[in-house]
Amino acid sequence: MNKTLLALALAGSLAPSVHAQTQTPLGELSGSGQVAYESQYVFRGKKLADSSIQPKAEIGTQIGPDGNAYVGGWSNEPVSRRTNVGGPDQSNEIDVFGGLTYSLPFMQGLQVDVGDTYYWYPESGNTPIFGLPGSTRVTRTDEAYAGLSFDTSSTMTSILHGQNLNPSVYYYHDFMLDSNTVEVSMTTTWDLTHVVGFSGLSFIPTVLGGWYHANRSFGDSFNTGIVGNPHANWKNGYLYWKAGVELDYNISPYCYVFGELDYEGNNDGTTHGFAGTNPQIGGTQNSTWFGIGLKFRK
């Protein structure tokens, strides 16, 4: 999942991305939800599961003239439950997130977003890493984030003619893995009414790039008391990128059906990576997948 694009006007079916809520009257709740089938689950350039069901829900409320608070949850439930059989670990994942957004007064359309995501992998603790003794896969971790997003629709009218490109930049820090991630993205929505002759159909392209570096790639998964354990504080880093397109069709004021096609890759395992003194973990991956589902919003 790409959690950083989670709620950019419901523009994408991925992951966590900008969690900003549409402005609502003070104290009134807004909400969005999604149920999707994805042929693969790819997160920050890494394939984590094959075909999966991904539900998501989020609620928010305005807490001032320029601020919003939000909380939500997201889950990946693999269709197959196999582990370590010819592919990625097929365990499930449950994420809970929450944060605050604030529209900065000195520039129209500029918004800051700060929050935290708790990741839980209920089934991962049963599986050793690479079959090595004294290890179990990470079962939970916690990541704080801060980002800026910019609504270009009202501030660059002479150039973009009201089109919102939704550029954003985010920084993430995972406390368990001691990892840092920087991610930039851009997504926009084109109304296809004039093309197809009926209303309700939208085309949504997205591009994204990021840098990831972890000082403890396995967290507390290994028994760090084992003398000479080369994995206890294994570093790893790489670049990743993504491009995707999505078609949304509005079947009611509160419900959309969508289909998407995505490509995502990374350079992990390359000779000139960012891993420091330890070898790279995993390897270069390039994944293409599709998704279909329903979105809801109030």
mmCIF file of C-alpha atoms in Angstrom:
data_model
loop_
_atom_site.group_PDB
_atom_site.id
_atom_site.type_symbol
_atom_site.label_atom_id
_atom_site.label_comp_id
_atom_site.label_asym_id
_atom_site.label_seq_id
_atom_site.Cartn_x
_atom_site.Cartn_y
_atom_site.Cartn_z
ATOM 1 C CA MET A 1 0.000 0.000 0.000
ATOM 2 C CA ASN A 2 1.092 3.523 -0.524
ATOM 3 C CA LYS A 3 -0.171 4.953 2.672
ATOM 4 C CA THR A 4 0.941 8.463 1.963
ATOM 5 C CA LEU A 5 -1.691 8.923 -0.766
ATOM 6 C CA LEU A 6 -4.486 7.607 1.411
ATOM 7 C CA ALA A 7 -6.840 10.558 1.231
ATOM 8 C CA LEU A 8 -5.792 12.993 -1.472
ATOM 9 C CA ALA A 9 -9.417 13.689 -2.354
ATOM 10 C CA LEU A 10 -9.857 9.906 -2.495
ATOM 11 C CA ALA A 11 -7.602 10.070 -5.516
ATOM 12 C CA GLY A 12 -5.829 6.789 -4.967
ATOM 13 C CA SER A 13 -6.564 3.388 -3.561
ATOM 14 C CA LEU A 14 -3.199 3.099 -1.872
ATOM 15 C CA ALA A 15 -1.595 3.492 1.251
ATOM 16 C CA PRO A 16 -0.397 6.102 3.334
ATOM 17 C CA SER A 17 -0.313 9.315 1.519
ATOM 18 C CA VAL A 18 -1.751 12.717 2.460
ATOM 19 C CA HIS A 19 -4.398 12.274 5.157
ATOM 20 C CA ALA A 20 -5.938 15.713 4.774
ATOM 21 C CA GLN A 21 -9.700 15.866 5.207
ATOM 22 C CA THR A 22 -12.051 18.082 3.234
ATOM 23 C CA GLN A 23 -13.030 21.140 5.290
ATOM 24 C CA THR A 24 -16.261 20.539 7.210
ATOM 25 C CA PRO A 25 -18.237 22.736 9.619
ATOM 26 C CA LEU A 26 -16.625 23.036 13.032
ATOM 27 C CA GLY A 27 -17.190 19.867 15.036
ATOM 28 C CA GLU A 28 -18.951 17.981 12.229
ATOM 29 C CA LEU A 29 -17.500 14.615 11.229
ATOM 30 C CA SER A 30 -16.399 13.779 7.709
ATOM 31 C CA GLY A 31 -15.437 10.300 6.622
ATOM 32 C CA SER A 32 -14.132 8.115 3.841
ATOM 33 C CA GLY A 33 -13.793 4.403 3.316
ATOM 34 C CA GLN A 34 -12.629 1.864 0.790
ATOM 35 C CA VAL A 35 -12.716 -1.833 0.022
ATOM 36 C CA ALA A 36 -10.333 -2.987 -2.708
ATOM 37 C CA TYR A 37 -8.928 -6.104 -4.313
ATOM 38 C CA GLU A 38 -5.242 -5.715 -5.246
ATOM 39 C CA SER A 39 -3.365 -8.289 -7.314
ATOM 40 C CA GLN A 40 -0.210 -7.430 -5.313
ATOM 41 C CA TYR A 41 0.624 -5.477 -2.161
ATOM 42 C CA VAL A 42 3.680 -3.289 -2.734
ATOM 43 C CA PHE A 43 4.940 -0.872 -0.056
ATOM 44 C CA ARG A 44 7.826 1.528 -0.681
ATOM 45 C CA GLY A 45 9.015 -0.452 -3.651
ATOM 46 C CA LYS A 46 8.860 -3.847 -1.882
ATOM 47 C CA LYS A 47 6.374 -6.570 -2.750
ATOM 48 C CA LEU A 48 4.925 -7.805 0.548
ATOM 49 C CA ALA A 49 2.061 -10.030 -0.638
ATOM 50 C CA ASP A 50 0.297 -11.372 -3.691
ATOM 51 C CA SER A 51 -3.454 -10.922 -4.256
ATOM 52 C CA SER A 52 -5.042 -9.230 -1.237
ATOM 53 C CA ILE A 53 -8.145 -7.519 0.065
ATOM 54 C CA GLN A 54 -7.522 -4.011 1.442
ATOM 55 C CA PRO A 55 -10.235 -2.303 3.534
ATOM 56 C CA LYS A 56 -9.754 1.213 4.885
ATOM 57 C CA ALA A 57 -11.765 3.708 6.946
ATOM 58 C CA GLU A 58 -11.030 7.260 8.084
ATOM 59 C CA ILE A 59 -12.939 9.958 9.958
ATOM 60 C CA GLY A 60 -12.026 13.571 10.581
ATOM 61 C CA THR A 61 -13.343 16.790 12.044
ATOM 62 C CA GLN A 62 -12.495 20.452 11.779
ATOM 63 C CA ILE A 63 -10.899 21.743 14.987
ATOM 64 C CA GLY A 64 -10.549 25.372 14.008
ATOM 65 C CA PRO A 65 -10.833 27.652 11.004
ATOM 66 C CA ASP A 66 -7.689 26.147 9.448
ATOM 67 C CA GLY A 67 -7.211 22.771 11.150
ATOM 68 C CA ASN A 68 -8.477 19.208 10.985
ATOM 69 C CA ALA A 69 -7.956 16.094 13.100
ATOM 70 C CA TYR A 70 -8.310 12.581 11.701
ATOM 71 C CA VAL A 71 -8.032 8.930 12.726
ATOM 72 C CA GLY A 72 -8.320 5.802 10.643
ATOM 73 C CA GLY A 73 -7.388 2.228 9.975
ATOM 74 C CA TRP A 74 -6.158 0.186 7.016
ATOM 75 C CA SER A 75 -5.566 -3.520 6.556
ATOM 76 C CA ASN A 76 -4.044 -5.912 4.050
ATOM 77 C CA GLU A 77 -5.593 -9.387 4.101
ATOM 78 C CA PRO A 78 -3.856 -11.782 1.680
ATOM 79 C CA VAL A 79 -6.125 -14.113 -0.253
ATOM 80 C CA SER A 80 -3.509 -16.842 0.238
ATOM 81 C CA ARG A 81 -2.014 -17.467 3.700
ATOM 82 C CA ARG A 82 1.169 -19.271 2.721
ATOM 83 C CA THR A 83 4.486 -18.059 4.183
ATOM 84 C CA ASN A 84 7.974 -18.340 2.698
ATOM 85 C CA VAL A 85 6.794 -20.391 -0.289
ATOM 86 C CA GLY A 86 8.204 -19.077 -3.528
ATOM 87 C CA GLY A 87 7.452 -15.448 -2.808
ATOM 88 C CA PRO A 88 6.720 -12.832 -0.185
ATOM 89 C CA ASP A 89 5.542 -13.552 3.322
ATOM 90 C CA GLN A 90 1.755 -13.836 3.061
ATOM 91 C CA SER A 91 0.868 -12.630 6.554
ATOM 92 C CA ASN A 92 -1.721 -9.946 7.183
ATOM 93 C CA GLU A 93 -1.217 -6.354 8.308
ATOM 94 C CA ILE A 94 -3.340 -3.937 10.331
ATOM 95 C CA ASP A 95 -2.455 -0.228 10.546
ATOM 96 C CA VAL A 96 -3.959 2.457 12.775
ATOM 97 C CA PHE A 97 -3.125 6.108 12.125
ATOM 98 C CA GLY A 98 -4.060 9.551 13.353
ATOM 99 C CA GLY A 99 -2.925 13.106 12.921
ATOM 100 C CA LEU A 100 -3.568 16.800 12.451
ATOM 101 C CA THR A 101 -3.580 19.008 9.366
ATOM 102 C CA TYR A 102 -3.255 22.781 9.322
ATOM 103 C CA SER A 103 -3.618 25.198 6.412
ATOM 104 C CA LEU A 104 -0.760 27.673 6.621
ATOM 105 C CA PRO A 105 -1.978 31.276 6.555
ATOM 106 C CA PHE A 106 0.945 32.809 4.650
ATOM 107 C CA MET A 107 0.300 30.859 1.412
ATOM 108 C CA GLN A 108 -3.071 29.784 0.086
ATOM 109 C CA GLY A 109 -3.256 26.047 -0.593
ATOM 110 C CA LEU A 110 -0.232 25.069 1.529
ATOM 111 C CA GLN A 111 -0.997 22.548 4.271
ATOM 112 C CA VAL A 112 1.083 20.796 6.927
ATOM 113 C CA ASP A 113 0.219 17.285 8.122
ATOM 114 C CA VAL A 114 1.690 15.564 11.201
ATOM 115 C CA GLY A 115 0.740 12.203 12.664
ATOM 116 C CA ASP A 116 1.666 8.666 13.573
ATOM 117 C CA THR A 117 0.995 5.168 12.194
ATOM 118 C CA TYR A 118 1.065 1.970 14.240
ATOM 119 C CA TYR A 119 1.772 -1.153 12.147
ATOM 120 C CA TRP A 120 0.720 -4.571 13.411
ATOM 121 C CA TYR A 121 1.556 -7.889 11.698
ATOM 122 C CA PRO A 122 -0.427 -10.477 13.715
ATOM 123 C CA GLU A 123 0.952 -13.569 11.967
ATOM 124 C CA SER A 124 4.582 -12.567 11.390
ATOM 125 C CA GLY A 125 5.940 -13.678 14.760
ATOM 126 C CA ASN A 126 5.648 -17.339 13.787
ATOM 127 C CA THR A 127 8.189 -17.134 10.962
ATOM 128 C CA PRO A 128 12.016 -16.921 11.342
ATOM 129 C CA ILE A 129 13.871 -14.490 9.117
ATOM 130 C CA PHE A 130 15.620 -16.421 6.341
ATOM 131 C CA GLY A 131 15.190 -19.498 8.579
ATOM 132 C CA LEU A 132 17.860 -18.201 10.980
ATOM 133 C CA PRO A 133 17.717 -19.271 14.655
ATOM 134 C CA GLY A 134 17.051 -16.605 17.266
ATOM 135 C CA SER A 135 14.902 -14.576 14.899
ATOM 136 C CA THR A 136 11.243 -13.800 14.339
ATOM 137 C CA ARG A 137 9.743 -11.373 11.880
ATOM 138 C CA VAL A 138 8.795 -7.920 13.152
ATOM 139 C CA THR A 139 5.250 -8.104 14.561
ATOM 140 C CA ARG A 140 4.656 -4.411 15.263
ATOM 141 C CA THR A 141 6.285 -1.058 14.775
ATOM 142 C CA ASP A 142 5.514 2.640 15.082
ATOM 143 C CA GLU A 143 6.211 5.457 12.619
ATOM 144 C CA ALA A 144 5.793 9.226 12.963
ATOM 145 C CA TYR A 145 5.422 11.449 9.921
ATOM 146 C CA ALA A 146 5.284 15.097 8.892
ATOM 147 C CA GLY A 147 4.549 16.510 5.474
ATOM 148 C CA LEU A 148 3.608 19.437 3.302
ATOM 149 C CA SER A 149 1.053 19.394 0.492
ATOM 150 C CA PHE A 150 0.065 22.167 -1.904
ATOM 151 C CA ASP A 151 -3.276 22.729 -3.630
ATOM 152 C CA THR A 152 -2.366 24.370 -6.928
ATOM 153 C CA SER A 153 -5.939 24.902 -8.127
ATOM 154 C CA SER A 154 -6.376 28.388 -6.671
ATOM 155 C CA THR A 155 -2.830 29.765 -6.666
ATOM 156 C CA MET A 156 -1.449 28.874 -10.115
ATOM 157 C CA THR A 157 -4.519 29.567 -12.242
ATOM 158 C CA SER A 158 -2.631 31.365 -14.987
ATOM 159 C CA ILE A 159 -0.430 28.316 -15.582
ATOM 160 C CA LEU A 160 -2.580 25.322 -14.611
ATOM 161 C CA HIS A 161 -6.040 26.805 -15.267
ATOM 162 C CA GLY A 162 -7.452 25.600 -11.963
ATOM 163 C CA GLN A 163 -5.962 22.089 -12.094
ATOM 164 C CA ASN A 164 -4.782 20.742 -8.730
ATOM 165 C CA LEU A 165 -1.555 18.731 -9.051
ATOM 166 C CA ASN A 166 -1.441 17.931 -5.303
ATOM 167 C CA PRO A 167 2.367 17.995 -4.938
ATOM 168 C CA SER A 168 3.515 16.770 -1.530
ATOM 169 C CA VAL A 169 6.670 15.914 0.374
ATOM 170 C CA TYR A 170 6.719 13.721 3.504
ATOM 171 C CA TYR A 171 9.268 12.609 6.076
ATOM 172 C CA TYR A 172 8.769 9.375 8.099
ATOM 173 C CA HIS A 173 10.698 7.997 11.069
ATOM 174 C CA ASP A 174 10.164 4.428 12.279
ATOM 175 C CA PHE A 175 11.214 4.032 15.917
ATOM 176 C CA MET A 176 11.532 0.235 15.909
ATOM 177 C CA LEU A 177 13.593 -0.002 12.712
ATOM 178 C CA ASP A 178 15.385 3.334 13.255
ATOM 179 C CA SER A 179 14.512 4.162 9.661
ATOM 180 C CA ASN A 180 14.089 7.417 7.788
ATOM 181 C CA THR A 181 12.022 7.856 4.636
ATOM 182 C CA VAL A 182 11.548 10.884 2.407
ATOM 183 C CA GLU A 183 8.787 10.674 -0.191
ATOM 184 C CA VAL A 184 7.568 13.117 -2.842
ATOM 185 C CA SER A 185 4.422 12.625 -4.892
ATOM 186 C CA MET A 186 2.073 14.304 -7.315
ATOM 187 C CA THR A 187 -1.460 13.313 -8.316
ATOM 188 C CA THR A 188 -4.275 15.030 -10.177
ATOM 189 C CA THR A 189 -7.832 14.341 -11.289
ATOM 190 C CA TRP A 190 -9.193 14.912 -14.788
ATOM 191 C CA ASP A 191 -12.934 14.981 -15.391
ATOM 192 C CA LEU A 192 -13.652 12.944 -18.541
ATOM 193 C CA THR A 193 -17.198 14.221 -19.103
ATOM 194 C CA HIS A 194 -16.229 16.063 -22.281
ATOM 195 C CA VAL A 195 -14.479 12.949 -23.607
ATOM 196 C CA VAL A 196 -17.048 10.204 -22.918
ATOM 197 C CA GLY A 197 -20.217 12.282 -23.107
ATOM 198 C CA PHE A 198 -21.530 11.464 -19.620
ATOM 199 C CA SER A 199 -20.675 12.696 -16.140
ATOM 200 C CA GLY A 200 -19.081 10.907 -13.206
ATOM 201 C CA LEU A 201 -15.951 9.427 -14.825
ATOM 202 C CA SER A 202 -12.514 10.664 -13.731
ATOM 203 C CA PHE A 203 -8.938 9.797 -14.723
ATOM 204 C CA ILE A 204 -6.309 10.016 -11.945
ATOM 205 C CA PRO A 205 -2.573 9.716 -12.724
ATOM 206 C CA THR A 206 -0.023 9.533 -9.882
ATOM 207 C CA VAL A 207 3.772 9.657 -9.750
ATOM 208 C CA LEU A 208 5.855 9.106 -6.621
ATOM 209 C CA GLY A 209 9.476 8.754 -5.579
ATOM 210 C CA GLY A 210 11.171 8.030 -2.280
ATOM 211 C CA TRP A 211 14.375 7.298 -0.371
ATOM 212 C CA TYR A 212 14.477 4.794 2.495
ATOM 213 C CA HIS A 213 17.250 4.013 4.974
ATOM 214 C CA ALA A 214 17.056 1.805 8.076
ATOM 215 C CA ASN A 215 19.766 1.406 10.704
ATOM 216 C CA ARG A 216 18.055 -1.653 12.224
ATOM 217 C CA SER A 217 16.279 -3.340 9.322
ATOM 218 C CA PHE A 218 15.070 -6.250 11.464
ATOM 219 C CA GLY A 219 14.234 -4.169 14.558
ATOM 220 C CA ASP A 220 14.229 -6.403 17.640
ATOM 221 C CA SER A 221 13.648 -9.524 15.552
ATOM 222 C CA PHE A 222 17.052 -11.006 16.369
ATOM 223 C CA ASN A 223 18.452 -11.880 19.769
ATOM 224 C CA THR A 224 20.985 -9.062 19.995
ATOM 225 C CA GLY A 225 22.751 -10.895 22.814
ATOM 226 C CA ILE A 226 24.163 -13.463 20.381
ATOM 227 C CA VAL A 227 27.856 -12.644 20.149
ATOM 228 C CA GLY A 228 28.886 -11.854 16.604
ATOM 229 C CA ASN A 229 25.320 -11.840 15.262
ATOM 230 C CA PRO A 230 25.761 -10.017 11.928
ATOM 231 C CA HIS A 231 22.039 -9.288 11.590
ATOM 232 C CA ALA A 232 21.211 -7.574 14.897
ATOM 233 C CA ASN A 233 21.745 -4.049 13.533
ATOM 234 C CA TRP A 234 21.692 -4.697 9.802
ATOM 235 C CA LYS A 235 21.438 -1.465 7.813
ATOM 236 C CA ASN A 236 19.683 -1.154 4.497
ATOM 237 C CA GLY A 237 18.687 1.610 2.111
ATOM 238 C CA TYR A 238 17.394 2.174 -1.386
ATOM 239 C CA LEU A 239 15.457 4.449 -3.718
ATOM 240 C CA TYR A 240 11.966 3.573 -4.911
ATOM 241 C CA TRP A 241 9.500 4.972 -7.436
ATOM 242 C CA LYS A 242 5.948 4.522 -8.619
ATOM 243 C CA ALA A 243 3.643 5.498 -11.490
ATOM 244 C CA GLY A 244 -0.039 4.658 -11.628
ATOM 245 C CA VAL A 245 -3.330 5.491 -13.302
ATOM 246 C CA GLU A 246 -6.855 5.093 -11.969
ATOM 247 C CA LEU A 247 -10.372 5.402 -13.340
ATOM 248 C CA ASP A 248 -13.103 6.452 -10.896
ATOM 249 C CA TYR A 249 -16.808 6.359 -11.658
ATOM 250 C CA ASN A 250 -19.231 8.131 -9.358
ATOM 251 C CA ILE A 251 -22.272 5.854 -8.938
ATOM 252 C CA SER A 252 -23.836 8.013 -6.200
ATOM 253 C CA PRO A 253 -22.981 11.199 -4.294
ATOM 254 C CA TYR A 254 -21.200 9.053 -1.681
ATOM 255 C CA CYS A 255 -19.909 6.033 -3.607
ATOM 256 C CA TYR A 256 -17.342 5.424 -6.343
ATOM 257 C CA VAL A 257 -16.212 2.331 -8.200
ATOM 258 C CA PHE A 258 -12.598 2.337 -9.370
ATOM 259 C CA GLY A 259 -9.963 0.400 -11.266
ATOM 260 C CA GLU A 260 -6.243 1.048 -11.240
ATOM 261 C CA LEU A 261 -2.999 -0.051 -12.869
ATOM 262 C CA ASP A 262 0.316 0.577 -11.078
ATOM 263 C CA TYR A 263 4.039 0.102 -11.539
ATOM 264 C CA GLU A 264 6.536 0.351 -8.665
ATOM 265 C CA GLY A 265 10.236 -0.436 -8.405
ATOM 266 C CA ASN A 266 13.378 -0.010 -6.298
ATOM 267 C CA ASN A 267 17.165 -0.220 -6.600
ATOM 268 C CA ASP A 268 17.764 -2.287 -3.450
ATOM 269 C CA GLY A 269 20.725 -4.620 -3.859
ATOM 270 C CA THR A 270 22.555 -2.372 -6.294
ATOM 271 C CA THR A 271 26.298 -1.885 -5.890
ATOM 272 C CA HIS A 272 25.971 1.807 -5.165
ATOM 273 C CA GLY A 273 23.111 1.653 -2.661
ATOM 274 C CA PHE A 274 22.794 3.569 0.601
ATOM 275 C CA ALA A 275 23.173 0.668 3.030
ATOM 276 C CA GLY A 276 26.432 1.722 4.656
ATOM 277 C CA THR A 277 28.712 -1.066 5.884
ATOM 278 C CA ASN A 278 26.204 -3.948 5.630
ATOM 279 C CA PRO A 279 25.130 -5.733 2.459
ATOM 280 C CA GLN A 280 21.826 -4.799 0.902
ATOM 281 C CA ILE A 281 18.784 -6.843 1.926
ATOM 282 C CA GLY A 282 16.505 -8.320 -0.701
ATOM 283 C CA GLY A 283 17.137 -7.117 -4.213
ATOM 284 C CA THR A 284 15.965 -4.914 -7.013
ATOM 285 C CA GLN A 285 12.266 -5.342 -7.665
ATOM 286 C CA ASN A 286 9.912 -4.103 -10.358
ATOM 287 C CA SER A 287 6.232 -4.835 -9.840
ATOM 288 C CA THR A 288 3.139 -4.187 -11.944
ATOM 289 C CA TRP A 289 -0.303 -4.839 -10.505
ATOM 290 C CA PHE A 290 -3.949 -3.857 -10.754
ATOM 291 C CA GLY A 291 -6.739 -3.141 -8.306
ATOM 292 C CA ILE A 292 -10.525 -2.761 -8.311
ATOM 293 C CA GLY A 293 -12.870 -1.654 -5.578
ATOM 294 C CA LEU A 294 -15.354 0.743 -4.036
ATOM 295 C CA LYS A 295 -14.745 4.065 -2.277
ATOM 296 C CA PHE A 296 -17.110 5.858 0.048
ATOM 297 C CA ARG A 297 -17.051 9.356 1.449
ATOM 298 C CA LYS A 298 -19.273 11.728 3.390
#
